[in-house]
XYZ file of C-alpha atoms in Angstrom:
411
model
C -3.087 10.519 28.838
C -3.297 14.327 28.779
C -0.814 16.220 26.645
C 0.909 17.864 29.588
C 1.514 14.500 31.224
C 2.757 13.027 27.953
C 5.086 15.992 27.478
C 6.546 15.430 30.935
C 7.155 11.782 30.061
C 8.856 12.780 26.828
C 11.083 15.249 28.613
C 12.758 12.399 30.491
C 12.039 9.481 28.152
C 13.809 9.034 24.853
C 11.185 7.573 22.486
C 13.786 6.563 19.927
C 15.593 4.382 22.429
C 12.283 2.653 23.202
C 11.514 2.302 19.496
C 14.951 0.826 18.940
C 14.451 -1.708 21.716
C 11.028 -2.577 20.307
C 12.510 -3.051 16.845
C 15.221 -5.276 18.317
C 12.507 -7.347 19.953
C 10.674 -7.727 16.664
C 13.828 -8.767 14.848
C 14.632 -11.305 17.549
C 11.255 -12.953 17.031
C 10.931 -12.648 13.259
C 13.600 -10.706 11.346
C 12.185 -8.526 8.592
C 11.096 -9.894 6.197
C 9.366 -12.470 8.358
C 10.908 -15.811 9.179
C 9.393 -18.864 10.810
C 9.160 -18.627 14.585
C 11.250 -21.383 16.075
C 10.559 -20.150 19.621
C 6.891 -19.250 19.806
C 7.024 -19.046 23.574
C 9.010 -15.811 23.184
C 6.058 -14.062 21.529
C 4.388 -13.115 24.799
C 7.631 -11.773 26.266
C 8.382 -9.515 23.316
C 4.745 -8.499 22.989
C 4.611 -7.179 26.541
C 8.031 -5.558 26.212
C 6.864 -3.600 23.189
C 3.567 -2.587 24.801
C 5.315 -1.209 27.877
C 7.718 0.786 25.716
C 4.880 2.338 23.721
C 2.851 3.078 26.839
C 5.611 5.473 27.934
C 4.795 7.581 24.873
C 1.076 7.491 25.547
C -1.677 7.568 22.940
C -2.191 11.181 21.832
C -5.714 12.542 21.698
C -6.999 14.763 18.913
C -7.246 17.791 21.245
C -9.382 19.739 18.787
C -11.533 22.239 20.639
C -12.051 24.969 18.047
C -11.473 25.967 14.445
C -11.465 29.167 12.397
C -14.418 29.372 9.988
C -14.428 32.393 7.683
C -12.455 34.389 10.213
C -14.620 33.386 13.164
C -13.506 31.144 16.014
C -15.951 28.246 16.265
C -16.052 25.703 19.101
C -15.738 22.020 18.150
C -17.252 19.197 20.194
C -15.823 15.667 19.934
C -18.182 12.788 20.717
C -18.624 9.126 19.822
C -21.460 9.010 17.285
C -21.526 5.209 16.899
C -19.712 2.768 19.181
C -18.880 -0.711 17.874
C -16.390 -3.274 19.208
C -13.856 -2.745 16.430
C -14.398 0.924 15.596
C -15.665 4.101 17.203
C -17.153 6.625 14.795
C -15.890 9.914 16.219
C -17.927 13.029 15.514
C -16.247 16.441 15.353
C -19.169 18.876 15.284
C -18.869 22.630 15.031
C -21.114 24.879 17.090
C -24.492 24.821 15.265
C -25.307 28.278 16.607
C -22.509 29.626 14.384
C -22.430 27.319 11.341
C -26.117 26.351 11.275
C -27.979 23.231 12.315
C -27.767 21.674 8.831
C -23.973 21.766 8.516
C -22.313 19.682 5.767
C -20.758 16.422 6.917
C -17.829 14.272 5.834
C -17.209 10.612 6.590
C -13.420 10.327 6.821
C -12.423 6.674 6.464
C -9.082 6.104 8.185
C -7.023 3.094 7.133
C -6.621 0.056 9.350
C -2.990 -0.378 8.438
C -0.923 -0.274 11.610
C -1.350 3.311 12.819
C -4.123 4.805 14.929
C -6.534 7.248 13.302
C -4.932 10.175 15.176
C -2.428 10.198 12.316
C -5.191 12.006 10.368
C -5.445 14.884 12.834
C -4.211 17.406 10.236
C -6.853 16.099 7.835
C -9.614 16.595 10.383
C -8.448 20.112 11.315
C -8.481 21.344 7.726
C -11.829 19.779 6.871
C -13.459 21.346 9.930
C -13.058 24.754 8.293
C -16.028 23.946 6.053
C -17.732 20.767 7.309
C -18.395 18.574 10.319
C -16.231 15.447 10.332
C -17.052 11.847 11.251
C -13.916 9.740 11.561
C -13.472 5.961 11.783
C -11.282 5.415 14.841
C -10.236 1.746 14.625
C -9.682 -0.092 17.880
C -6.448 -1.790 18.839
C -7.320 -5.485 18.419
C -5.650 -6.258 21.751
C -8.517 -4.347 23.396
C -11.382 -6.186 21.648
C -12.650 -9.250 23.544
C -12.757 -12.549 21.688
C -16.506 -12.611 22.351
C -16.894 -9.755 19.831
C -16.159 -12.255 17.056
C -13.944 -12.013 13.998
C -13.287 -8.923 11.914
C -12.266 -9.440 8.306
C -12.167 -7.240 5.222
C -15.855 -7.923 4.513
C -16.710 -6.703 8.009
C -14.811 -3.472 7.322
C -16.956 -2.866 4.226
C -20.209 -3.691 6.013
C -19.337 -1.352 8.878
C -18.709 1.531 6.468
C -22.078 0.805 4.863
C -23.732 1.078 8.261
C -22.051 4.404 8.971
C -23.101 5.778 5.568
C -26.726 4.751 6.095
C -26.935 6.241 9.566
C -25.301 9.509 8.493
C -27.489 9.789 5.391
C -25.548 8.900 2.257
C -27.280 11.418 -0.045
C -25.892 14.393 1.880
C -22.579 12.772 2.758
C -19.118 13.414 1.329
C -16.915 10.343 1.806
C -13.117 10.613 1.944
C -11.010 7.452 2.207
C -7.252 7.347 2.779
C -4.719 4.660 1.837
C -5.923 1.113 2.624
C -9.459 2.401 3.327
C -9.960 3.404 -0.321
C -10.785 -0.161 -1.391
C -13.472 -0.937 1.238
C -14.918 2.588 0.927
C -15.351 2.184 -2.827
C -16.943 -1.205 -2.191
C -19.356 0.181 0.428
C -20.503 3.065 -1.776
C -20.911 0.687 -4.726
C -22.909 -1.871 -2.734
C -25.368 0.812 -1.591
C -25.887 1.888 -5.198
C -26.267 -1.715 -6.371
C -28.943 -2.262 -3.715
C -30.900 0.743 -4.981
C -30.148 2.817 -1.888
C -29.037 6.448 -1.768
C -25.609 7.139 -3.236
C -23.000 9.194 -1.437
C -22.862 12.802 -2.596
C -19.139 12.473 -3.352
C -16.315 9.972 -2.926
C -12.681 11.069 -2.657
C -10.033 8.340 -2.747
C -6.564 9.360 -1.546
C -3.400 7.312 -2.144
C -4.859 3.805 -2.055
C -4.283 0.430 -3.787
C -7.463 0.196 -5.872
C -5.415 -1.618 -8.529
C -2.166 -2.870 -7.015
C -1.098 -4.286 -10.398
C -0.104 -0.814 -11.597
C 3.371 0.580 -10.851
C 3.980 -1.906 -8.018
C 5.953 -0.515 -5.088
C 8.321 -2.418 -2.805
C 5.380 -2.883 -0.412
C 3.229 -4.300 -3.223
C 5.925 -6.726 -4.299
C 6.464 -7.913 -0.746
C 2.714 -8.426 -0.241
C 2.496 -10.475 -3.441
C 5.480 -12.650 -2.501
C 4.105 -13.694 0.887
C 2.699 -17.221 1.065
C -0.255 -16.769 3.377
C 0.007 -20.065 5.335
C 3.667 -19.282 6.019
C 2.812 -15.708 7.008
C 0.057 -16.967 9.285
C 2.550 -19.264 11.007
C 5.350 -16.717 11.267
C 3.746 -13.316 11.879
C 0.421 -13.980 13.598
C 0.285 -14.353 17.370
C -2.245 -14.473 20.192
C -2.808 -11.569 22.568
C -1.522 -12.699 25.987
C -3.345 -12.495 29.300
C -3.697 -9.069 30.857
C -5.466 -7.406 27.910
C -9.171 -7.267 27.090
C -8.477 -9.061 23.819
C -6.570 -11.957 25.408
C -6.793 -14.974 23.128
C -7.467 -12.970 19.947
C -5.209 -13.723 16.978
C -3.496 -10.562 15.736
C -0.838 -9.187 13.459
C 0.993 -7.389 16.303
C 2.220 -3.824 16.363
C 5.736 -4.864 17.368
C 6.139 -6.610 14.000
C 4.584 -3.727 12.075
C 6.837 -1.048 13.487
C 10.123 -2.213 11.876
C 8.417 -2.385 8.481
C 7.081 1.168 8.899
C 10.575 2.429 9.691
C 12.121 0.459 6.826
C 9.590 1.909 4.374
C 10.286 5.545 5.377
C 13.662 5.886 7.127
C 13.765 9.587 6.190
C 10.623 10.216 8.234
C 12.145 8.459 11.241
C 15.347 10.485 10.845
C 13.458 13.786 10.735
C 11.478 12.955 13.878
C 14.684 11.969 15.634
C 16.475 15.157 14.587
C 13.542 17.340 15.625
C 13.236 15.660 19.007
C 16.937 15.581 19.883
C 18.103 18.890 18.409
C 15.182 21.237 17.724
C 13.055 20.530 20.752
C 15.551 21.703 23.431
C 15.964 25.040 21.623
C 12.471 25.883 20.376
C 9.480 27.655 21.929
C 6.837 25.795 23.923
C 4.301 25.592 21.100
C 6.830 24.120 18.652
C 7.983 21.648 21.317
C 4.399 20.487 21.818
C 4.103 19.950 18.078
C 7.277 17.837 18.062
C 6.026 15.821 21.050
C 2.754 15.192 19.225
C 4.481 14.103 16.003
C 6.653 11.625 17.917
C 3.710 10.206 19.853
C 1.542 9.919 16.727
C 4.240 8.063 14.825
C 4.598 5.604 17.687
C 0.836 5.062 17.988
C 0.737 1.672 16.304
C -1.902 -0.957 16.979
C -2.543 -4.667 16.562
C -4.699 -5.677 13.589
C -7.125 -8.618 13.655
C -5.329 -11.508 11.968
C -8.211 -12.302 9.625
C -8.407 -8.701 8.420
C -4.673 -8.550 7.733
C -4.654 -11.841 5.827
C -7.884 -11.009 3.935
C -6.420 -7.720 2.743
C -3.232 -9.362 1.495
C -5.197 -12.045 -0.328
C -8.021 -9.955 -1.826
C -6.281 -6.675 -2.635
C -2.630 -7.525 -3.269
C -2.475 -11.165 -4.354
C -5.707 -12.056 -6.115
C -6.422 -8.359 -6.875
C -10.150 -9.040 -6.938
C -11.318 -5.374 -6.699
C -9.247 -4.379 -9.729
C -10.448 -7.406 -11.715
C -14.094 -6.722 -10.907
C -14.532 -10.155 -9.325
C -14.800 -9.242 -5.635
C -17.847 -10.249 -3.605
C -18.636 -9.037 -0.099
C -21.091 -11.000 2.046
C -22.135 -12.948 -1.040
C -22.899 -9.867 -3.156
C -20.732 -8.728 -6.066
C -19.040 -5.355 -5.695
C -20.124 -3.377 -8.759
C -18.692 0.161 -8.954
C -20.238 0.501 -12.429
C -23.626 0.846 -10.681
C -22.719 4.324 -9.418
C -24.617 7.063 -11.271
C -24.667 10.190 -9.100
C -21.634 10.126 -6.823
C -18.939 12.679 -7.702
C -15.609 10.793 -7.825
C -12.251 12.422 -7.070
C -9.001 10.441 -6.947
C -5.765 11.925 -5.605
C -2.260 10.508 -5.889
C 1.132 11.808 -4.787
C 3.883 11.997 -7.391
C 6.412 10.634 -4.871
C 4.126 8.092 -3.177
C 6.098 4.898 -2.598
C 3.274 3.103 -0.777
C 0.570 3.221 -3.472
C 2.163 3.432 -6.918
C 1.229 5.703 -9.809
C -2.171 4.918 -11.262
C -3.304 2.614 -8.449
C -5.842 5.106 -7.060
C -6.838 6.630 -10.399
C -7.781 3.104 -11.489
C -11.123 3.666 -9.731
C -12.277 5.639 -12.783
C -11.936 2.542 -14.920
C -14.267 0.710 -12.527
C -16.880 3.479 -12.097
C -17.887 3.498 -15.756
C -21.471 4.515 -15.007
C -20.432 7.951 -13.772
C -20.460 10.761 -16.358
C -17.089 12.386 -17.036
C -18.349 15.673 -15.577
C -18.601 13.993 -12.184
C -15.118 12.527 -12.220
C -11.698 14.061 -11.666
C -8.185 12.733 -11.080
C -5.344 14.773 -9.540
C -1.663 13.906 -9.112
C 0.065 16.231 -6.634
C 3.634 17.181 -7.685
C 6.394 16.576 -5.144
C 4.031 14.895 -2.656
C 4.811 11.630 -0.871
C 2.336 9.282 0.791
C 2.166 11.026 4.179
C 1.915 14.430 2.528
C -1.410 13.393 1.002
C -3.095 13.699 4.404
C -0.728 15.585 6.738
C 1.665 18.510 6.978
C 2.151 21.365 4.548
C 1.515 19.312 1.372
C -1.932 18.347 2.660
C -2.787 21.834 3.874
C -1.454 23.769 0.871
C -1.868 21.388 -2.066
C -4.301 18.557 -1.362
C -6.947 20.128 0.863
C -7.695 23.025 -1.536
C -8.391 20.468 -4.271
C -10.681 18.437 -1.998
C -12.527 21.507 -0.774
C -12.963 22.891 -4.280
C -14.287 19.599 -5.615
C -16.789 19.190 -2.787
C -18.004 22.762 -3.229
C -18.310 22.512 -7.014
C -20.177 19.204 -7.224
C -23.888 19.100 -6.470
C -26.142 16.047 -6.394
C -27.765 15.291 -9.731
C -31.539 15.405 -9.937
């Protein structure tokens, strides 16, 4: 849906009323935290109700057509570099006639954690000032046919490996956000363990590398969930009418209430901006508010096996942190890394990934010299500020850019 059309919808459609109805639907099926479904036949009804409510918001595009590079306006072309059933690797390339044919490139690994990758639009915009960007745009599982097969946590890692190989790991800066930090670290490590080229740099931002440290409310909830019970109470099957009909998913209409519960202040700010600021502001500010509302509502279904794998491996058994994780039968060995420059970034106020959880990667990457490692904790920054808004632009991005510019591949 084009922005103008979406803006017209938003002018007459109150997204918060739709979100409230969707949350009511989720509570009716499985009150948060999840309870056993005594009426499974209601799943399809509430699923379709939620989907129709979200469709009124539309799925916002990135709408990035240009960027300022050293004071010059440079055109940006968005294409699909690699198309797979579960993920499209989007390429944001700057005009080679201006920046050169051999422009630097970043692989930006978006999390598969309930929101669409468009939530990282601010991240992409800032990075484009000095590099081309390749972004993992995860598909809504409702749109992936059953014939495409399963997609678990191992498949996530293997897909990142493929992207790194095809982009050329030796000249690639990898940035992973939130949930994607764990599979990104695994993918980079597996390439090194196999004797292949290492990524030039790896930046991990606000992720649960070691969820044992400073556990948050989300961590504690993930640990407390008995997986067979969760499978029975929170996993459903995509109904007829969607390309992914028959696929088992952790549905967006159950994720949304938990997102709101985790950050009610964010929901309140969006509501206040939409109801009170938008009618009184200029057109450009109104478009920004419309975009923020649509992005926050852009949730997606996750493949059931991926959701359950992540809970088991990362939060319950904590295999990556213990050094006992294997992917596709091969041990994940971060200690094999020798050349990759490692940067970890945490937010002081992050209540999704607790203090020390991301920095724990340094304790796993013991083969890297200290000169090629750095850890940064950003004062006054919450989880979303690590990749969006003013905190990202003014505090986090300068650190990332400086680190990438200062680190060169070792001979």
